[in-house]
Short mmCIF file of N, CA and C in Angstrom, two decimals:
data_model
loop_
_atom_site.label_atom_id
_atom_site.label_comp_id
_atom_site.label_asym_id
_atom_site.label_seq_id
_atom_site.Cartn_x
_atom_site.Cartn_y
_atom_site.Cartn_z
N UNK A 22 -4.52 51.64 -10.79
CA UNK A 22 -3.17 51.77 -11.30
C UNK A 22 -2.65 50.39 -11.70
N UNK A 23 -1.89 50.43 -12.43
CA UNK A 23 -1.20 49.12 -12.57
C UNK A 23 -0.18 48.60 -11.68
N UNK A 24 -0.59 46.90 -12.01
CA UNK A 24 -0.03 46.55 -10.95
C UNK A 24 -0.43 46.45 -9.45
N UNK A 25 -1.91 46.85 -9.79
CA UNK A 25 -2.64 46.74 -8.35
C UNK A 25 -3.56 46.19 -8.17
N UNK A 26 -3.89 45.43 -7.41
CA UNK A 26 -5.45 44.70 -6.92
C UNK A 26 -6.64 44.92 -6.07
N UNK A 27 -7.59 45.18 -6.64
CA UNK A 27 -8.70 45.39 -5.49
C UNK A 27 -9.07 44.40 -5.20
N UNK A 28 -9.22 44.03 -3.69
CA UNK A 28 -10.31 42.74 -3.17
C UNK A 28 -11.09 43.55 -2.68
N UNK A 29 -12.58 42.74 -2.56
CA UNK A 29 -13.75 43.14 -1.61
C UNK A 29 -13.94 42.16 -0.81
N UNK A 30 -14.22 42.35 0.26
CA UNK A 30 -14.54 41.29 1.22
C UNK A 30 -16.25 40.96 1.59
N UNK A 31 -17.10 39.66 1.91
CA UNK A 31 -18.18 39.77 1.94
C UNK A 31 -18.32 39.96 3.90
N UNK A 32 -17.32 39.98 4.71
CA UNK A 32 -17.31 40.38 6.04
C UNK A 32 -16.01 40.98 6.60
N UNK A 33 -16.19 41.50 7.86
CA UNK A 33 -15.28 42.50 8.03
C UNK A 33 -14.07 41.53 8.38
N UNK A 34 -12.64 42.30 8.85
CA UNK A 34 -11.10 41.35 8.39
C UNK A 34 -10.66 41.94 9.74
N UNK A 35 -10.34 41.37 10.56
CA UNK A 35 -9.24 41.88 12.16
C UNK A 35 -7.91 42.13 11.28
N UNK A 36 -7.49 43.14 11.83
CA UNK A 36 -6.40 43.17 11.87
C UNK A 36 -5.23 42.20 11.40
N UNK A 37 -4.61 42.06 10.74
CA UNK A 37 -3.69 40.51 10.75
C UNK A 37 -4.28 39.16 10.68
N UNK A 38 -5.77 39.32 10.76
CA UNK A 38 -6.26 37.97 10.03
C UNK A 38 -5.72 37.93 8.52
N UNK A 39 -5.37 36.45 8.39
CA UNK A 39 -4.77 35.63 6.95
C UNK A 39 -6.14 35.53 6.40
N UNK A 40 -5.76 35.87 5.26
CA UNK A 40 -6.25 35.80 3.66
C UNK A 40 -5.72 34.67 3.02
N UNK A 41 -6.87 33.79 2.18
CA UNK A 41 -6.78 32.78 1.52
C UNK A 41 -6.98 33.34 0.18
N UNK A 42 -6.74 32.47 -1.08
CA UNK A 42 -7.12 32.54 -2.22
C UNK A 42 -7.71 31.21 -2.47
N UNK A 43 -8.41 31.07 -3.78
CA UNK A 43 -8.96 29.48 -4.16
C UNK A 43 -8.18 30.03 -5.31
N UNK A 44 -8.12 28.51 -5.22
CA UNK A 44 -7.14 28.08 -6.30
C UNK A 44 -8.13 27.37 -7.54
N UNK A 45 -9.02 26.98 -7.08
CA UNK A 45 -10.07 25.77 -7.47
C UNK A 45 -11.29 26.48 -8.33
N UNK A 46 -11.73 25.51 -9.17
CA UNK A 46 -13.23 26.17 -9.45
C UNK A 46 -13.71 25.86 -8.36
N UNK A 47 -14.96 26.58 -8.84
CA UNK A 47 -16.59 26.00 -7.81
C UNK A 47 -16.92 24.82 -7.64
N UNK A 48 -16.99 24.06 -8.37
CA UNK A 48 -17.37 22.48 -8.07
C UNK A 48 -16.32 21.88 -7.32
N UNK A 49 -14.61 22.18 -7.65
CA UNK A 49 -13.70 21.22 -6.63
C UNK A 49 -14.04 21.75 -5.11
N UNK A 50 -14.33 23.17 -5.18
CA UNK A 50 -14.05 23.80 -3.74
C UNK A 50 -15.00 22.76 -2.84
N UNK A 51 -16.37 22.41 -3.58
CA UNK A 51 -17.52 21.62 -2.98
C UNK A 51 -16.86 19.86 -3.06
N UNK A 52 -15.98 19.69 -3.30
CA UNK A 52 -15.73 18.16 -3.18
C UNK A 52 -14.75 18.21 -2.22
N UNK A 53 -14.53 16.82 -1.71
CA UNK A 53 -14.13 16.18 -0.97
C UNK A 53 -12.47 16.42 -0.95
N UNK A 54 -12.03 16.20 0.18
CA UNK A 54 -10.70 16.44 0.53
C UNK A 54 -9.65 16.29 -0.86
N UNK A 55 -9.84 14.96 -1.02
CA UNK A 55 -9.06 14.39 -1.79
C UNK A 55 -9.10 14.45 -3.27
N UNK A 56 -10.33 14.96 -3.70
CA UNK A 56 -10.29 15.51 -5.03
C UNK A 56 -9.16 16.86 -5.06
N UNK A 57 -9.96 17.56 -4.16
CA UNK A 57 -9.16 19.29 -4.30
C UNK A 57 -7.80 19.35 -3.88
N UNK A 58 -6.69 17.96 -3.34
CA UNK A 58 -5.40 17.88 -3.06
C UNK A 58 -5.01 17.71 -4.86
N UNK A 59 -5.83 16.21 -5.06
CA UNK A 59 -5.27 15.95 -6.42
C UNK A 59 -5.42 16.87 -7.50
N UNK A 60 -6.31 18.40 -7.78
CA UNK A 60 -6.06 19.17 -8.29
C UNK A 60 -5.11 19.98 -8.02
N UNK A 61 -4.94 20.24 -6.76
CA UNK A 61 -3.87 21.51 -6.65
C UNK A 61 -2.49 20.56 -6.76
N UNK A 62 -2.41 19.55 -6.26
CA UNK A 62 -1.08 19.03 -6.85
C UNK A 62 -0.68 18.95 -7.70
N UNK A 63 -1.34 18.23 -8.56
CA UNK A 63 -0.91 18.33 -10.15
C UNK A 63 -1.18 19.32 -11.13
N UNK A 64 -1.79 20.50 -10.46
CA UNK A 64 -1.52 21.96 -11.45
C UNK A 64 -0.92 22.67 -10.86
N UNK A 65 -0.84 22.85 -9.58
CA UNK A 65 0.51 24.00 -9.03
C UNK A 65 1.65 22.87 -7.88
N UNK A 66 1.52 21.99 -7.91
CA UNK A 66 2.72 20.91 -7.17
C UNK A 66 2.81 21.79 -5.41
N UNK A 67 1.63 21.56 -5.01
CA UNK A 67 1.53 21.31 -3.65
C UNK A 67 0.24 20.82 -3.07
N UNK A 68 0.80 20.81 -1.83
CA UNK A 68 -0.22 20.37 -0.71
C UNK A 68 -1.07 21.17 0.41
N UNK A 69 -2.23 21.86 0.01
CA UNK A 69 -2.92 23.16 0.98
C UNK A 69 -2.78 22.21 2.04
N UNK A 70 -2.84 23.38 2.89
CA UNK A 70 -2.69 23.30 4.35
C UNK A 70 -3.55 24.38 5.02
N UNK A 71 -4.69 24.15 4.36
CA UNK A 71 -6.05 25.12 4.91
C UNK A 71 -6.33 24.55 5.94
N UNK A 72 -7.03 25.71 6.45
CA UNK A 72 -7.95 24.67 7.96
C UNK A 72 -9.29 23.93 6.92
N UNK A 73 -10.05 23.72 6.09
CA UNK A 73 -10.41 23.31 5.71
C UNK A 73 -9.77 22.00 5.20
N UNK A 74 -8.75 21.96 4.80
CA UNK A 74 -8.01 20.56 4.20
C UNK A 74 -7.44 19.72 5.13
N UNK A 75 -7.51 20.58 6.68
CA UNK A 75 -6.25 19.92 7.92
C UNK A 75 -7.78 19.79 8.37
N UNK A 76 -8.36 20.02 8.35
CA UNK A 76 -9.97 19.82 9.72
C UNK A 76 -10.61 18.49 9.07
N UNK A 77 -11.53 18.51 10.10
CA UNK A 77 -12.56 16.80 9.98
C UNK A 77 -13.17 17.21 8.28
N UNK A 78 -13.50 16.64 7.49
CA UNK A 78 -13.69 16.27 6.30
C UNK A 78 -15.27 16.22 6.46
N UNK A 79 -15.67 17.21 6.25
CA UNK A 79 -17.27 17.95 6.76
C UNK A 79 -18.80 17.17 5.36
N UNK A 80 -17.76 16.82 4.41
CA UNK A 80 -18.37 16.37 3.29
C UNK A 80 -18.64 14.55 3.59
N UNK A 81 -17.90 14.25 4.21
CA UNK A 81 -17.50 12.43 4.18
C UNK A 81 -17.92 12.25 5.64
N UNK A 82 -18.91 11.67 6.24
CA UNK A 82 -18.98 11.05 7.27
C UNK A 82 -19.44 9.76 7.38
N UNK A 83 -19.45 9.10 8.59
CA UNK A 83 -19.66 7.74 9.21
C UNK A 83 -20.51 7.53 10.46
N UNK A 84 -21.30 6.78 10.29
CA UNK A 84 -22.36 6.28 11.02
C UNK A 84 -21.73 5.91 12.41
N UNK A 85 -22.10 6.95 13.42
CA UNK A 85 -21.46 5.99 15.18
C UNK A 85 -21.48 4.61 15.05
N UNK A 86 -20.39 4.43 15.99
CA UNK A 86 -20.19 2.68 16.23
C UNK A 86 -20.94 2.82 17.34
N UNK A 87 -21.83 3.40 17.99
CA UNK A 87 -22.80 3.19 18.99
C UNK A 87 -24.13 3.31 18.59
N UNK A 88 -24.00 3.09 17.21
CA UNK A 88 -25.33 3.10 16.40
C UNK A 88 -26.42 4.10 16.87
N UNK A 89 -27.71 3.75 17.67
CA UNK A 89 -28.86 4.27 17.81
C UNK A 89 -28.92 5.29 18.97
N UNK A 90 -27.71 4.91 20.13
CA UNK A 90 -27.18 5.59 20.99
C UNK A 90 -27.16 6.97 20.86
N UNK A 91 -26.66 7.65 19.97
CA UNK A 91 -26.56 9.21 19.53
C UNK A 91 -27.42 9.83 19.09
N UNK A 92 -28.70 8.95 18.38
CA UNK A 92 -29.13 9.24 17.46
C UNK A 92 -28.77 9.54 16.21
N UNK A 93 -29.52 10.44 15.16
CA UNK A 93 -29.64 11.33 14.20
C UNK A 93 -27.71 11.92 14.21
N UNK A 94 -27.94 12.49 15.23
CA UNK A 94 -26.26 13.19 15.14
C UNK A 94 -25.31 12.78 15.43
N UNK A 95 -25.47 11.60 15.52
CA UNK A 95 -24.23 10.52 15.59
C UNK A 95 -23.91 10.30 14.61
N UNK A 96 -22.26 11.05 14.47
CA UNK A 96 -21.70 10.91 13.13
C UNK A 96 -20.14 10.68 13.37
N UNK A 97 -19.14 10.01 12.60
CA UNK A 97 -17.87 9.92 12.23
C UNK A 97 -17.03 11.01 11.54
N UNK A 98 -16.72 11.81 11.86
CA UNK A 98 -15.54 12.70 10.52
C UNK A 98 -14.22 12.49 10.57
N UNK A 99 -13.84 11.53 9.74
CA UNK A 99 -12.49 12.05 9.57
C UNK A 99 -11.52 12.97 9.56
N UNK A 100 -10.85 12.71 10.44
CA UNK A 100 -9.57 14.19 10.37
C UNK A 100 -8.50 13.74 9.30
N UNK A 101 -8.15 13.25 8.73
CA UNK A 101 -7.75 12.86 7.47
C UNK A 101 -8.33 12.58 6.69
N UNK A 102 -7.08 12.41 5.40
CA UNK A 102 -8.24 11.71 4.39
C UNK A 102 -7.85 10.08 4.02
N UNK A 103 -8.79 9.20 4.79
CA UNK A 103 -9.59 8.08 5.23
C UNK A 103 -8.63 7.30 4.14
N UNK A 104 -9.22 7.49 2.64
CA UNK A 104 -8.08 6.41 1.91
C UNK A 104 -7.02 7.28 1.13
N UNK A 105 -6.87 8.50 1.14
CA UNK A 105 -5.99 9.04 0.07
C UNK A 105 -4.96 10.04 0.36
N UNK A 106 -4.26 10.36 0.59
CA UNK A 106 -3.52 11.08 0.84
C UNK A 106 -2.50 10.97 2.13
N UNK A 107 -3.38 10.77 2.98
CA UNK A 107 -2.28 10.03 3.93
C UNK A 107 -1.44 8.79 4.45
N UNK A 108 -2.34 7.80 3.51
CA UNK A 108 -2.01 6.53 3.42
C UNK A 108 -2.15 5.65 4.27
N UNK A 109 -3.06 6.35 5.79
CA UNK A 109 -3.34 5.56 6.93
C UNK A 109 -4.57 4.69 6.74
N UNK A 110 -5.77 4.64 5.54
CA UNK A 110 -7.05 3.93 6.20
C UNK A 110 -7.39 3.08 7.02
N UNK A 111 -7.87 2.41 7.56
CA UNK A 111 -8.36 2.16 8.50
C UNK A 111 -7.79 2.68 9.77
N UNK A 112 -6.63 2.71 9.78
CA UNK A 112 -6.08 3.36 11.05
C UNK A 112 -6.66 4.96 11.36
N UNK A 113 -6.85 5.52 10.37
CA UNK A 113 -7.14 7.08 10.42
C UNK A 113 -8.67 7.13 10.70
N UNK A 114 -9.28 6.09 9.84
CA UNK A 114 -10.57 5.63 10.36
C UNK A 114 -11.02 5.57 11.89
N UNK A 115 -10.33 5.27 12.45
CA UNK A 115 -10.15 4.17 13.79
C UNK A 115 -9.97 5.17 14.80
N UNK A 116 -8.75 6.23 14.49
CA UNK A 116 -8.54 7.42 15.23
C UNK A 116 -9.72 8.46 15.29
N UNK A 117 -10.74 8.65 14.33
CA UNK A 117 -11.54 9.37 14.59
C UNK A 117 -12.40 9.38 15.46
N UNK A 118 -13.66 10.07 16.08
CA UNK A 118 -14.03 9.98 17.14
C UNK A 118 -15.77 10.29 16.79
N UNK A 119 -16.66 9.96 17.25
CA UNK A 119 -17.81 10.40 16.97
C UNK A 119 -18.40 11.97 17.66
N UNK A 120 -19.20 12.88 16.83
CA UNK A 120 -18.99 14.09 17.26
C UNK A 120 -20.09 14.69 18.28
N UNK A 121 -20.73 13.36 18.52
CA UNK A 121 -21.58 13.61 19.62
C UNK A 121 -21.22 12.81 21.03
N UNK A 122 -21.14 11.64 20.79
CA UNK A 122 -20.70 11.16 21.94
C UNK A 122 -18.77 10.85 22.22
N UNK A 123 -18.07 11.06 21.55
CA UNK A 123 -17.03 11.00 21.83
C UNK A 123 -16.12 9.03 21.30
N UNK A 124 -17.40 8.23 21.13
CA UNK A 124 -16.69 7.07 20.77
C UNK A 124 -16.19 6.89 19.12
N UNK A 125 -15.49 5.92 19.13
CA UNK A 125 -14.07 5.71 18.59
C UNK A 125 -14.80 4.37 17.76
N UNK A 126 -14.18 4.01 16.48
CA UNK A 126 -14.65 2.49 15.74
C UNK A 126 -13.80 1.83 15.89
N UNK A 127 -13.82 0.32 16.00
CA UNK A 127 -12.83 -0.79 16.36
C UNK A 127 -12.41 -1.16 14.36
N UNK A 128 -11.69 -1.42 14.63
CA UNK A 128 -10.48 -1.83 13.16
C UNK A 128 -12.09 -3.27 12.76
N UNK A 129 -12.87 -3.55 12.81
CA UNK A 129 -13.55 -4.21 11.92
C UNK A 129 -14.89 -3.19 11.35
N UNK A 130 -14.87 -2.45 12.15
CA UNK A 130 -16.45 -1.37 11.96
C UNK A 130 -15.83 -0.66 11.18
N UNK A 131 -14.72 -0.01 11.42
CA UNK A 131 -13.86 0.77 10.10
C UNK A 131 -13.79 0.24 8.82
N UNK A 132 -13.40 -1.40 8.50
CA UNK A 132 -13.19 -2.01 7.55
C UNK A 132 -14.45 -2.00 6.95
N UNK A 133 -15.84 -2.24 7.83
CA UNK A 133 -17.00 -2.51 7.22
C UNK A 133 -17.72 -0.85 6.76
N UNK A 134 -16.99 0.25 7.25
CA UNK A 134 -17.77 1.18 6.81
C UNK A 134 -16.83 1.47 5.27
N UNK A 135 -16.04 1.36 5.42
CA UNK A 135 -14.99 1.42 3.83
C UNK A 135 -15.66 0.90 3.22
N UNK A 136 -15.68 -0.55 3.44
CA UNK A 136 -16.33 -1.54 2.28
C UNK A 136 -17.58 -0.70 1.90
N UNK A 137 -18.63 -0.63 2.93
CA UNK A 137 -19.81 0.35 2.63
C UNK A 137 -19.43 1.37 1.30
N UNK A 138 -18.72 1.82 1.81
CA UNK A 138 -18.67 2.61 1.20
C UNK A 138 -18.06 2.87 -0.16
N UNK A 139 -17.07 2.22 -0.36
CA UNK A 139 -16.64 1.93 -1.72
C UNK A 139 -18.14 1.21 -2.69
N UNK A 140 -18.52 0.33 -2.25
CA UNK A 140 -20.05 -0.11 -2.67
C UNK A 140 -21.03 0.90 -3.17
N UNK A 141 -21.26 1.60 -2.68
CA UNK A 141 -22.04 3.04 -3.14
C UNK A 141 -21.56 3.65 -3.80
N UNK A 142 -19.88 3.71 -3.69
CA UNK A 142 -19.59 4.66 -4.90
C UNK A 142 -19.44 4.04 -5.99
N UNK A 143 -19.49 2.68 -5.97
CA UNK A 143 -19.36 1.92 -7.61
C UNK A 143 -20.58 2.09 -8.22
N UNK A 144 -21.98 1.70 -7.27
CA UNK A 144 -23.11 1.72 -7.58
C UNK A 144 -23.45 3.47 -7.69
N UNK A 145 -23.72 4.07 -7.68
CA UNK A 145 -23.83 5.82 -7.96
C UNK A 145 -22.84 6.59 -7.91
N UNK A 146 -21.73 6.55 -9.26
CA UNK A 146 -21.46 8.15 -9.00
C UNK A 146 -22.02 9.52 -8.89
N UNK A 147 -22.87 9.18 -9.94
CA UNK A 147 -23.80 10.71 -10.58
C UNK A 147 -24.01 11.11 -9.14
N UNK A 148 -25.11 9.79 -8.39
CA UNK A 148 -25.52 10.45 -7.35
C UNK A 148 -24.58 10.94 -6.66
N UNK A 149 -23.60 9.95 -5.86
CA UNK A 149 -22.67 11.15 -5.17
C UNK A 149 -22.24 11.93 -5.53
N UNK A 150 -21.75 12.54 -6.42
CA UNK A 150 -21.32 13.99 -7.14
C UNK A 150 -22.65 14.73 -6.64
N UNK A 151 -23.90 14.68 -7.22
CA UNK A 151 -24.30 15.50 -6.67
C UNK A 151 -24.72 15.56 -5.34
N UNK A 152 -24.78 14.89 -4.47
CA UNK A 152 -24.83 14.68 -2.78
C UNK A 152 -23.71 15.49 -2.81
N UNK A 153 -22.62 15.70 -3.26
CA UNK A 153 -21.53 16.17 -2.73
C UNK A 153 -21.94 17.73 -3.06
N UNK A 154 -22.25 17.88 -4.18
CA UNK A 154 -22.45 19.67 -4.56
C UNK A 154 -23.33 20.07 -3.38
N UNK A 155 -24.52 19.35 -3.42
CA UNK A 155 -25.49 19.46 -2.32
C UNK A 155 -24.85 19.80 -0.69
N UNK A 156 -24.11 19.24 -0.68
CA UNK A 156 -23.47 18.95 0.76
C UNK A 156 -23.02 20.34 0.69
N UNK A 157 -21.93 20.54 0.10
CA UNK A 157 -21.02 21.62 -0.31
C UNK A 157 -21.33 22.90 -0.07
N UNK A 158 -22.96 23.24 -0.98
CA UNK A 158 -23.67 24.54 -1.14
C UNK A 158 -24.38 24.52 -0.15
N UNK A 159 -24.53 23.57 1.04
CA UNK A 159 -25.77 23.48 1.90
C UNK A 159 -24.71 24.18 3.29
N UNK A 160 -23.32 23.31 2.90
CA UNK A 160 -22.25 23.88 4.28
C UNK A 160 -21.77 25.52 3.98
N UNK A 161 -21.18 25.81 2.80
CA UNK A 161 -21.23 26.83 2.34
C UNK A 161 -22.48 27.71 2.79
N UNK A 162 -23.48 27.76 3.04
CA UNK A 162 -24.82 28.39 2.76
C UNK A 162 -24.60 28.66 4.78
N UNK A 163 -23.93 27.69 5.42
CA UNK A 163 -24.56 28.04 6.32
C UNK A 163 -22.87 28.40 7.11
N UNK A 164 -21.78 28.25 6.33
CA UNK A 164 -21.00 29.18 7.01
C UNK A 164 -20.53 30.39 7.24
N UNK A 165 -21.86 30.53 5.46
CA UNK A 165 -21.94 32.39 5.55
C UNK A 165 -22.80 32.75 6.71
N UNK A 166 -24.04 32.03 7.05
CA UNK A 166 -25.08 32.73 7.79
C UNK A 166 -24.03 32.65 9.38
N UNK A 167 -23.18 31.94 9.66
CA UNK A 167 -22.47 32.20 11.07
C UNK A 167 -21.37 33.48 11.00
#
């Protein structure tokens, strides 16, 4: 009828569980925090407040400040976004926590993983764009299988 919408769902819905829409193509949904703010801001003038956009930043991580200690799964995620949007870096840096062992980076290991990191992105975009799709379709891939 008009005026009406069918959704299908690819899993079942509780009761009063919230429904999202994307707003985004396919490629922003797979980028990084701060790309997919600066689209939805400047085509519909806001700020999502997904658990995806409020959670650790699953695409962007950082090497433990306890280096070899954790191993392999010693990683950094930001619960913000690091340089953009919230305007804290290094501090937001600093607040994060590593997700295996629980330690924290001191305000110079923060500065030096930025720098890192701005460095790589001057030297490869292409590549990171696609590290990022990669990332994206690989997290995607496995938050269907949970």
């Amino acid at each position: 009828a008009e005026g009406t919408v069918e959704v299908r769902a690819l899993k079942d819905i509780a009761a009063g569980e919230e429904l999202n829409i994307a707003y985004l193509e396919e490629d922003l949904l797979l980028s990084p925090r701060s790309a997919r703010r600066a689209r939805l801001s400047g085509r519909w003038q806001f700020l999502c407040g997904c658990s995806r956009c409020m959670g650790p930043e699953k695409l962007r991580v950082f090497r433990c400040p306890a280096g070899g200690f954790c191993g392999p799964k010693g990683a950094v995620c930001p619960a913000g976004d690091v340089q953009g949007d919230d305007g804290q870096g290094v501090p937001s840096l600093v607040a994060a926590k590593c997700c295996e062992c629980g330690r924290s980076m001191d305000n110079a290991a923060a500065e030096d993983a930025l720098s890192a990191e701005e460095r790589l992105l001057e030297a490869a975009p292409g590549a990171q764009r696609a590290a990022q799709v990669a990332a994206g379709q690989l997290t995607a891939a496995l938050e269907a299988r949970d």
